[in-house]
CSV table of C-alpha atoms in Angstrom, one decimal:
chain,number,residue,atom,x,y,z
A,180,UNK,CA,-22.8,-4.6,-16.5
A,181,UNK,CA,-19.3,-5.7,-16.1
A,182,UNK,CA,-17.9,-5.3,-19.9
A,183,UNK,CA,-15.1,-3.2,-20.8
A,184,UNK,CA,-16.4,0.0,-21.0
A,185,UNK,CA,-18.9,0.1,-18.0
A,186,UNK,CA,-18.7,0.2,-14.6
A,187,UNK,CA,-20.8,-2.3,-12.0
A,188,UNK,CA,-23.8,-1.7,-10.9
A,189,UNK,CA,-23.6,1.2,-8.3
A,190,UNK,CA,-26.2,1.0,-5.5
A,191,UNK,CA,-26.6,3.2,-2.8
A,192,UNK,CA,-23.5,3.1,-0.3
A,193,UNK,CA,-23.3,1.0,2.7
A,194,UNK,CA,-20.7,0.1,5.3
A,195,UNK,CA,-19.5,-3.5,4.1
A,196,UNK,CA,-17.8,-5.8,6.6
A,197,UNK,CA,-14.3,-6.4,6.1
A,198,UNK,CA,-14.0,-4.5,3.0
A,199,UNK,CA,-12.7,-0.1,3.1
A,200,UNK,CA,-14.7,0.9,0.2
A,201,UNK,CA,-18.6,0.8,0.5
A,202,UNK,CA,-19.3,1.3,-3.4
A,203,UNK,CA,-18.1,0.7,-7.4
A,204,UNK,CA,-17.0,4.5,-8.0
A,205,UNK,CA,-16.6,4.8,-11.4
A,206,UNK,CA,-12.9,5.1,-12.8
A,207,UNK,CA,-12.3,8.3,-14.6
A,208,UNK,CA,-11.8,6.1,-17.7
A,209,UNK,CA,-15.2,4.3,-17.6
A,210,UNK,CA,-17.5,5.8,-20.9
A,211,UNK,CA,-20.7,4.5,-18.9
A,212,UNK,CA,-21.8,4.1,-15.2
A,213,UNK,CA,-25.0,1.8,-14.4
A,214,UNK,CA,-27.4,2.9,-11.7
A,215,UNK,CA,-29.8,0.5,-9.9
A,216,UNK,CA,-33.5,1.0,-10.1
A,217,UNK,CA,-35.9,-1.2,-9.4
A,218,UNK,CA,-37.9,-3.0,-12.1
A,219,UNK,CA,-40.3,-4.7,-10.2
A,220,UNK,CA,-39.1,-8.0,-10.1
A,221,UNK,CA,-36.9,-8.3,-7.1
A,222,UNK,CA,-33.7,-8.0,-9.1
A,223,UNK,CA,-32.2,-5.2,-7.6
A,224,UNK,CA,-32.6,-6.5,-4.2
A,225,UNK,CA,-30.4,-9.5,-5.5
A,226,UNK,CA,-27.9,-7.4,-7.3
A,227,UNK,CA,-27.6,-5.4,-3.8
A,228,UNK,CA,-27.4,-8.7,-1.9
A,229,UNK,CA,-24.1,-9.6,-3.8
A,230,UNK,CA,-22.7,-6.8,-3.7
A,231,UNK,CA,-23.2,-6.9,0.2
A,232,UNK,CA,-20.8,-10.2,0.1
A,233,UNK,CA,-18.3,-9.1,-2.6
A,234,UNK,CA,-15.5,-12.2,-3.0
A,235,UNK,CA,-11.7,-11.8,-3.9
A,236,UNK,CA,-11.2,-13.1,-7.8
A,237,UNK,CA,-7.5,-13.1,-8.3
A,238,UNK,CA,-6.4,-13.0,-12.1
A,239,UNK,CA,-2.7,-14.4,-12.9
A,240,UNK,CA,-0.8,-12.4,-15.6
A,241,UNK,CA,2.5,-12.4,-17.1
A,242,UNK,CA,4.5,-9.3,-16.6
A,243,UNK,CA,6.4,-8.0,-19.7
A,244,UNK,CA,8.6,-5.7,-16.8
A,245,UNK,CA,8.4,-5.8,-13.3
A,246,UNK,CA,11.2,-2.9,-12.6
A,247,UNK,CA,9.7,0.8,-12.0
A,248,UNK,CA,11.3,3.6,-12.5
A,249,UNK,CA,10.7,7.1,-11.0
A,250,UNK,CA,12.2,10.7,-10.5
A,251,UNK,CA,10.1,12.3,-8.3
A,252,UNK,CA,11.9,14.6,-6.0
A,253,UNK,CA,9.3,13.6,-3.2
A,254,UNK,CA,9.9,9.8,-3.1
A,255,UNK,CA,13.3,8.8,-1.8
A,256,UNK,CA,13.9,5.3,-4.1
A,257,UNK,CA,14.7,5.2,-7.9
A,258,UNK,CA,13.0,1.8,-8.6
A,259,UNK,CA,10.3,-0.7,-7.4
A,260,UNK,CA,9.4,-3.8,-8.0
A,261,UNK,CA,4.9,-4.4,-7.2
A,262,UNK,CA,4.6,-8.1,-7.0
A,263,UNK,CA,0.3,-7.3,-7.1
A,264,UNK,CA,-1.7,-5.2,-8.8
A,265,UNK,CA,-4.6,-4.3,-6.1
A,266,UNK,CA,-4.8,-4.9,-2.7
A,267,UNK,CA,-7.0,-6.8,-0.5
A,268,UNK,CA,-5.9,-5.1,2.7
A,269,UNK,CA,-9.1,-2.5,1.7
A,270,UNK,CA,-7.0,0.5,3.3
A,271,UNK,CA,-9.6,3.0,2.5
A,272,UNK,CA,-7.1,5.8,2.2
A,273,UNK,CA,-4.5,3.9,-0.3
A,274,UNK,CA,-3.2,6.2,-2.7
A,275,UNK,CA,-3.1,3.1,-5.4
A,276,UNK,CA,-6.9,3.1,-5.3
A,277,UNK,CA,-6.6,5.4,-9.0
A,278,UNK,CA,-4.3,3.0,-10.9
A,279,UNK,CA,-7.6,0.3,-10.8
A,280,UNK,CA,-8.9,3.1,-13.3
A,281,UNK,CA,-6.2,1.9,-16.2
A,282,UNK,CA,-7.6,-1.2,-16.0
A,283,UNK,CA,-11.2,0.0,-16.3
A,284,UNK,CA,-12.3,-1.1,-13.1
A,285,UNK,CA,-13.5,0.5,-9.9
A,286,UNK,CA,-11.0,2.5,-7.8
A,287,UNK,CA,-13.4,1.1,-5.0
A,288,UNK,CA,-14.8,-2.2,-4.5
A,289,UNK,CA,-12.5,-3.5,-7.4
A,290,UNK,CA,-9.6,-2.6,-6.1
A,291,UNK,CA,-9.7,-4.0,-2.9
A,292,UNK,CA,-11.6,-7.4,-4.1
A,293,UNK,CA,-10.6,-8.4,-8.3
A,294,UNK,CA,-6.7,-8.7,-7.7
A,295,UNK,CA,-4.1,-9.3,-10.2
A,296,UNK,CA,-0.7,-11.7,-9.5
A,297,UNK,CA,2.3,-11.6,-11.4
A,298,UNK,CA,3.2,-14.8,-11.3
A,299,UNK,CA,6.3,-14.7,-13.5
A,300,UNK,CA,7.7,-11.4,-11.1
A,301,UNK,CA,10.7,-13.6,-10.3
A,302,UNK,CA,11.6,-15.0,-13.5
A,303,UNK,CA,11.5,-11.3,-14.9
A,304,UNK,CA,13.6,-9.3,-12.1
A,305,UNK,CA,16.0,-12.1,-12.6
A,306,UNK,CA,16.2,-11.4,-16.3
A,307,UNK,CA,16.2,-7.3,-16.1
A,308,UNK,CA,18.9,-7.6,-13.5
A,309,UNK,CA,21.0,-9.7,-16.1
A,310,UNK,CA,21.2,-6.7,-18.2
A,311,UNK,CA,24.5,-6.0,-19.8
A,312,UNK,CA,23.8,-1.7,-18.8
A,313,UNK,CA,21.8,-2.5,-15.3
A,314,UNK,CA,23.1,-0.2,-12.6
A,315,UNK,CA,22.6,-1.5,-9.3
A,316,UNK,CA,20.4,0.6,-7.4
A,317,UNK,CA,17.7,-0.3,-4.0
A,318,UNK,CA,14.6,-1.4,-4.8
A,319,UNK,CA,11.6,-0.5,-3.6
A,320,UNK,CA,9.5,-3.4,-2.9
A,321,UNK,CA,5.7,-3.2,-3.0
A,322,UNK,CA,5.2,0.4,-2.3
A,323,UNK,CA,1.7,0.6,-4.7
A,324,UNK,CA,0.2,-2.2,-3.4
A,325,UNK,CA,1.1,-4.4,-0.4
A,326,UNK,CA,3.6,-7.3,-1.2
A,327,UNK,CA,2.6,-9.6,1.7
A,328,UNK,CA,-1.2,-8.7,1.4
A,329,UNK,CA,-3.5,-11.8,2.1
A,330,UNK,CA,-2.4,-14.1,-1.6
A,331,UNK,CA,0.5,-14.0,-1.0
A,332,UNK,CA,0.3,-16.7,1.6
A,333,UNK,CA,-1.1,-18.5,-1.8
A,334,UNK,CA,1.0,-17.1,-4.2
A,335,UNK,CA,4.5,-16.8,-2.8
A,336,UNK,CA,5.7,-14.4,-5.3
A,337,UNK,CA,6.9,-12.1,-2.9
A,338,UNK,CA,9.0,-14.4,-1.6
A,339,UNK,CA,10.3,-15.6,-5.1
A,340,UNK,CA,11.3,-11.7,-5.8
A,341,UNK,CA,13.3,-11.8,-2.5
A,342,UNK,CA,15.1,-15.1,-3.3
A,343,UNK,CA,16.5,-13.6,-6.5
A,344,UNK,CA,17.4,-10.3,-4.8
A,345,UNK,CA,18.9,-12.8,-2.1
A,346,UNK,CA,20.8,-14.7,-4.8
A,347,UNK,CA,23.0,-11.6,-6.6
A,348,UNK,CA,23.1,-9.2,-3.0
A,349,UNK,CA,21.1,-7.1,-4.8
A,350,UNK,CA,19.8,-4.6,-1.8
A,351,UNK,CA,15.6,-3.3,-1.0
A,352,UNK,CA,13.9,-1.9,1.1
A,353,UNK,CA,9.9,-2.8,1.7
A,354,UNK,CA,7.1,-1.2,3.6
A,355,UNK,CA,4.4,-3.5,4.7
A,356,UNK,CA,0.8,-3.5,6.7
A,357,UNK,CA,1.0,-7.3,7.4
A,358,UNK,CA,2.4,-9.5,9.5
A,359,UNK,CA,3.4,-12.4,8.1
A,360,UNK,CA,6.6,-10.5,6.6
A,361,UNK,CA,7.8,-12.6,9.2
A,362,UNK,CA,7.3,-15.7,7.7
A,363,UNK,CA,10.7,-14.8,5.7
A,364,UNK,CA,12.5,-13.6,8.9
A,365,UNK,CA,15.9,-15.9,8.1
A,366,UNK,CA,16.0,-15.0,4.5
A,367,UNK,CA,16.2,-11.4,5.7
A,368,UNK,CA,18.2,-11.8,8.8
A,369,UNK,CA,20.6,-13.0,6.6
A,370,UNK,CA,20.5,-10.3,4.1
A,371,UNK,CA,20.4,-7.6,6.9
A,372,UNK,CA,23.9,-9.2,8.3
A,373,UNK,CA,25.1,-7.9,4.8
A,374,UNK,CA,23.9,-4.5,4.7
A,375,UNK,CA,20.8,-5.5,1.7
A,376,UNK,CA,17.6,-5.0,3.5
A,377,UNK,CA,15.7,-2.8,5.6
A,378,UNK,CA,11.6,-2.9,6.7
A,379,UNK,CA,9.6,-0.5,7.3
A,380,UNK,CA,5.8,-1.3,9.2
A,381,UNK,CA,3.4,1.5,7.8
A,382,UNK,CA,1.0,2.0,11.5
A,383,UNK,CA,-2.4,4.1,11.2
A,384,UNK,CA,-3.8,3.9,14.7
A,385,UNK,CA,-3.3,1.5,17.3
A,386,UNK,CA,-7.4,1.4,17.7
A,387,UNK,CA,-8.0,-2.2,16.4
A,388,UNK,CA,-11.8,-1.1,16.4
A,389,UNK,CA,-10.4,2.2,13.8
A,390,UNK,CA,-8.0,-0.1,12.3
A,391,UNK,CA,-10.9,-2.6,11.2
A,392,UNK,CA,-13.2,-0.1,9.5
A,393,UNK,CA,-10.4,2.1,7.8
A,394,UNK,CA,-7.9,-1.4,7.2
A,395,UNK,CA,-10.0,-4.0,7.3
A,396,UNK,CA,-8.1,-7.0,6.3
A,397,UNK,CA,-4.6,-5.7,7.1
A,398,UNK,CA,-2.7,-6.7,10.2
A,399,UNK,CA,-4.3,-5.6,13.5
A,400,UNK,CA,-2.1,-2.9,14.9
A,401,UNK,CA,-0.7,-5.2,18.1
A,402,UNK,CA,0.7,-7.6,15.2
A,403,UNK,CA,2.1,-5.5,13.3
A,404,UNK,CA,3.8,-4.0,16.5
A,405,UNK,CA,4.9,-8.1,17.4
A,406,UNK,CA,6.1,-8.4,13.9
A,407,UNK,CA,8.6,-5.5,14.1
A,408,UNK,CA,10.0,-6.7,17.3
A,409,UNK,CA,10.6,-10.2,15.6
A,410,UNK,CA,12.8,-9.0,12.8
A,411,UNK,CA,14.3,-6.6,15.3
A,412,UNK,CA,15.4,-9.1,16.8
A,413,UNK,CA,16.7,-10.9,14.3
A,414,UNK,CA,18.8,-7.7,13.0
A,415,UNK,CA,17.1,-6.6,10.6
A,416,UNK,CA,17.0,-2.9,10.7
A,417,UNK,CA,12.8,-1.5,11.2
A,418,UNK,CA,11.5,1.5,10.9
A,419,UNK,CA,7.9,3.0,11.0
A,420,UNK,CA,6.1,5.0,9.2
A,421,UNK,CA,2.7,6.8,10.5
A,422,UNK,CA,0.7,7.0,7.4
A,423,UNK,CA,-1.4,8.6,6.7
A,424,UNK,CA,-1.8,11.2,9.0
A,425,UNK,CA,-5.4,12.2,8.8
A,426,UNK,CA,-6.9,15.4,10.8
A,427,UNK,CA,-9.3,14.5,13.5
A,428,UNK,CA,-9.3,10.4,12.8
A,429,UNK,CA,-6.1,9.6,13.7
A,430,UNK,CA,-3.8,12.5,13.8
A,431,UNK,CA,-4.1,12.3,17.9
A,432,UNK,CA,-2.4,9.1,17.8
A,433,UNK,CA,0.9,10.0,16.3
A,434,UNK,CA,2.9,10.2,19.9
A,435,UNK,CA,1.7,7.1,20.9
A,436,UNK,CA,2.2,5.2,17.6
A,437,UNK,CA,5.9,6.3,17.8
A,438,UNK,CA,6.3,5.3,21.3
A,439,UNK,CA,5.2,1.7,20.4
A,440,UNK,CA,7.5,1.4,17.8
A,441,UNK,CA,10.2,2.5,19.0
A,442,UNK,CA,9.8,0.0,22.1
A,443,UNK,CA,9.2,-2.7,19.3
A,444,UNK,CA,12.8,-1.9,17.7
A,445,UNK,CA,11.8,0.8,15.1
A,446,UNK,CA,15.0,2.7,14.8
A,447,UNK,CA,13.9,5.2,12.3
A,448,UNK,CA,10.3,6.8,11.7
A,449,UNK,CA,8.6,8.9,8.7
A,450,UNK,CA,5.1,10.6,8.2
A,451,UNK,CA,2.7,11.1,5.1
A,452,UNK,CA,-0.9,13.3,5.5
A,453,UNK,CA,-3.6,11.8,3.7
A,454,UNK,CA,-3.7,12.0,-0.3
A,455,UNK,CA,-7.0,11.7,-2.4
A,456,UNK,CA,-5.7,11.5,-5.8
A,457,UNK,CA,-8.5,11.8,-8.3
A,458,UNK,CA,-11.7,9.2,-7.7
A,459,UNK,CA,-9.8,8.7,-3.7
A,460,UNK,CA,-11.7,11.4,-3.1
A,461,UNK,CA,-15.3,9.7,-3.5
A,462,UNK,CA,-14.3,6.5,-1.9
A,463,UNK,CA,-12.8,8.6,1.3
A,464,UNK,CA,-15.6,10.8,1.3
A,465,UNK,CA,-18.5,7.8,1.3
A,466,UNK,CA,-16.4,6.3,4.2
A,467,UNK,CA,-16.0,9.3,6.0
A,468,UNK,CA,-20.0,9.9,6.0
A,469,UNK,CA,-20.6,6.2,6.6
A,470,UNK,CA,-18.3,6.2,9.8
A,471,UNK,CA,-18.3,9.4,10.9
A,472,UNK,CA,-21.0,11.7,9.9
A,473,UNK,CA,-20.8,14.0,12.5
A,474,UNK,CA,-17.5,15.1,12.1
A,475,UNK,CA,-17.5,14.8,8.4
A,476,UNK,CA,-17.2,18.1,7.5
A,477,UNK,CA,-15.0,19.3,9.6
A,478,UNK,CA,-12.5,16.9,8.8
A,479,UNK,CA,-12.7,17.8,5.2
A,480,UNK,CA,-12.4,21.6,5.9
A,481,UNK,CA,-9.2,20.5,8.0
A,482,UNK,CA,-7.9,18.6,5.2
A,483,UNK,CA,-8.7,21.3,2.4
A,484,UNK,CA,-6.8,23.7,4.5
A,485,UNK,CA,-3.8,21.5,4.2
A,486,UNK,CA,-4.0,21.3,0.4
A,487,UNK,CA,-4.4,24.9,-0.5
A,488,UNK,CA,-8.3,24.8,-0.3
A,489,UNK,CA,-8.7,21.6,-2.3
A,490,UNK,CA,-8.7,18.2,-1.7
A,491,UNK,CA,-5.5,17.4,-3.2
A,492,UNK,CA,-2.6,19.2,-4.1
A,493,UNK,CA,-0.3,17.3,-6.3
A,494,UNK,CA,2.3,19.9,-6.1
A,495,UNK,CA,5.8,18.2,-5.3
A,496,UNK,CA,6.8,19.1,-1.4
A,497,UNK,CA,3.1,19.3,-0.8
A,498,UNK,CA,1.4,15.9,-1.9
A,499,UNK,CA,3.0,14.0,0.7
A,500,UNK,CA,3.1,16.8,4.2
A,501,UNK,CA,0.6,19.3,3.0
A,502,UNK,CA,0.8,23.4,3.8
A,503,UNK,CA,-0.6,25.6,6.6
A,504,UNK,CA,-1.4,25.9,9.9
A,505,UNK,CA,-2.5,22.9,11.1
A,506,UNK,CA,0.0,20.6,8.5
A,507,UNK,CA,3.4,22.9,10.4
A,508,UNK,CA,1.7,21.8,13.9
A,509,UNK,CA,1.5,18.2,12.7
A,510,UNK,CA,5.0,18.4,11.9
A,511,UNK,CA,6.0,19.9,14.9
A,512,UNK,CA,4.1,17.6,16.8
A,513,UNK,CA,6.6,14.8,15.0
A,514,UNK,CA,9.6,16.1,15.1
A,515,UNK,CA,9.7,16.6,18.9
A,516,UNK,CA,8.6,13.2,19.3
A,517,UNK,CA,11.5,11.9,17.2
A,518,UNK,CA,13.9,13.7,18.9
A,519,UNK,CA,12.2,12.6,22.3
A,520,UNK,CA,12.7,8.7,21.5
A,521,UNK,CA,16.4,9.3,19.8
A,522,UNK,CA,15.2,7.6,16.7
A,523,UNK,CA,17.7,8.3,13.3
A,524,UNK,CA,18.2,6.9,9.9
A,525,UNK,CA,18.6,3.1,9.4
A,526,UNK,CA,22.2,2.5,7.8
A,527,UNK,CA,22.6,2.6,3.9
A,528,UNK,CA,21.8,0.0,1.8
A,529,UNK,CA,25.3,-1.6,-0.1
A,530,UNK,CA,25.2,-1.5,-3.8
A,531,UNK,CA,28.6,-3.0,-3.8
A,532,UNK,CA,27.6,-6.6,-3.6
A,533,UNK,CA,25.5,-7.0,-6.3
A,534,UNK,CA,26.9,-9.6,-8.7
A,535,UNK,CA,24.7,-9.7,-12.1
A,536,UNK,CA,22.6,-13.3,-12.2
A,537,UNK,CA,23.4,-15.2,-15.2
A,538,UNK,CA,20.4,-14.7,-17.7
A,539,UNK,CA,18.7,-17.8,-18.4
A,540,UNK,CA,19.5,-19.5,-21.8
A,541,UNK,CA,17.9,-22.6,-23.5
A,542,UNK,CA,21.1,-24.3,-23.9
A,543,UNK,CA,21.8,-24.4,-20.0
A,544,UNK,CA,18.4,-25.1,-19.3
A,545,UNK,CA,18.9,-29.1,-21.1
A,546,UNK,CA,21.5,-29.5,-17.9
């Protein structure tokens, strides 16, 4: 059931502890789905009971890039660097979920639980910033799928991709759910003291009991909230971003999340509205009805009227902020609590720094 070209085995949904999605929904690539039926023998029942349970496989690959490029007028960085491919953090709502599809696996339960680590990340940033026609620009770091997400207590590559930006004062920016960012606090204390780095803590709802069935192995909300002040502290400069922004789930929250940042050293703050990119919409939509059936569909009717009566829009200056009534109040709502807190940008990232590594030769290597 689990060969190139199929999907696994999709049984009815159910709310599964620390895991977002409750199913396998197909990718819009897969050629066949399986449904289970029972045959008599029990098997079902067992294929249900592992599914009930499902573990983390991580698969190491070697990247043949690592840099992304992008001109989107809606996304604010040139380049990124994603040290993972899927994340473990299960956010329910990640707009990642779809990119499981290239690989022919589930946007759902795959994404969050069969992982992929490029282990060689380091060794390949260092070689693509060698590059005789590289123009230093920020990186992005980890912005499709969590860079300090649970393996990489394991993995470290995170850390190694750091390290080389450390090396040639090559500046990025990061966006994290999880805490243990501050496990490299001096590494980025002492980039921060040269203009290279800035962090930004992406907070849903400060509901741990919300926070555990929509992010269920992410940071709880009050560490993420210690974690900024840390690398406050440290100078580094933080800022949050309330994403996403989802009508009647969270969306009452937004005031209160800013507040607690802002006390916790966030200096600048930012907003996305929920996106359901292609099979995001299933997955969201089995949570939603798993969690909160009564309110289901008004939630969805709230959310269609922000995208234009569907439930995306991909239109640039829509995806991200939506259109209408109640998306204007939303950003309403977070402009006056900006202004009311005095939060601004977070000073410019220096390009001028950046000296090229030396590209690694077999020659040198002998010394």
């Amino acid at each position: 059931m689990d060969s190139a070209h199929k999907t696994r085995l999709s049984l009815d949904p159910a709310a599964i502890k620390g895991r977002g999605s409750a199913s396998y929904v197909a990718g819009r690539y897969a050629v066949t789905t399986a449904q289970a039926q029972d045959d008599g023998w029990g098997s079902v029942y067992e294929d249900a009971d592992a599914q009930s349970r499902p573990d983390t496989v991580v698969t190491e690959e070697r990247a043949r890039s690592i840099i992304s490029r992008n001109d989107s007028p809606d996304i604010a960085f040139g380049q990124s660097v994603n040290p993972y491919r899927g994340c473990e953090h299960g956010c329910v709502y990640c707009f990642a979920r779809p990119s499981h599809a290239y690989l022919e696996l589930s946007p759902g339960l795959d994404f969050e639980t069969r992982l992929f680590a490029k282990t060689n990340a380091a060794e390949r940033l260092q070689n693509e910033l060698a590059r005789p026609g590289y123009r230093c620009a920020p990186i992005a770091l980890g912005i499709n799928t969590d860079s300090y997400q649970p393996i990489e207590r394991r993995y470290r590559i995170t850390r190694g991709v750091i390290e080389v930006l450390d090396a040639c004062s090559h500046p990025f920016s990061l966006i994290t759910k999880n805490a243990s960012v501050v496990r490299d606090v001096e590494v980025l204390a002492s980039m921060a003291q040269r203009g290279l780095v800035s962090v930004y803590f992406s907070v849903t709802t400060l509901d741990n009991h919300l926070s555990a069935k929509m992010e269920p192995r992410a940071s709880a909300p009050h560490s993420r909230l210690k974690a900024m002040r840390t690398l406050a502290d440290a100078g580094v400069p933080v800022g949050v971003m309330v994403a996403p922004v989802i009508p009647m789930i969270n969306d009452s929250e937004m005031e209160r999340i800013l507040a607690a940042a802002y006390e916790a050293g966030a200096r600048s703050a930012g907003y996305v509205t929920l996106r359901l990119p292609h099979e995001l919409k299933q997955v969201w939509r089995e949570w939603l009805q798993l969690h909160y059936p009564d309110r289901a569909a008004h939630v969805m009717s709230l959310i269609q009227q922000m995208q234009g009566g569907k439930d995306y829009n991909a239109g640039f200056g829509k995806r991200m902020r939506g259109e209408g009534p109640f998306a204007q109040l939303i950003q309403q709502r977070f402009h006056k609590a900006w202004r009311k807190h005095g939060f601004g940008r977070l000073p410019p990232l220096d390009t001028g720094r950046f000296v090229a590594p030396r590209k690694p030769t077999p020659q040198l290597e002998l010394f």
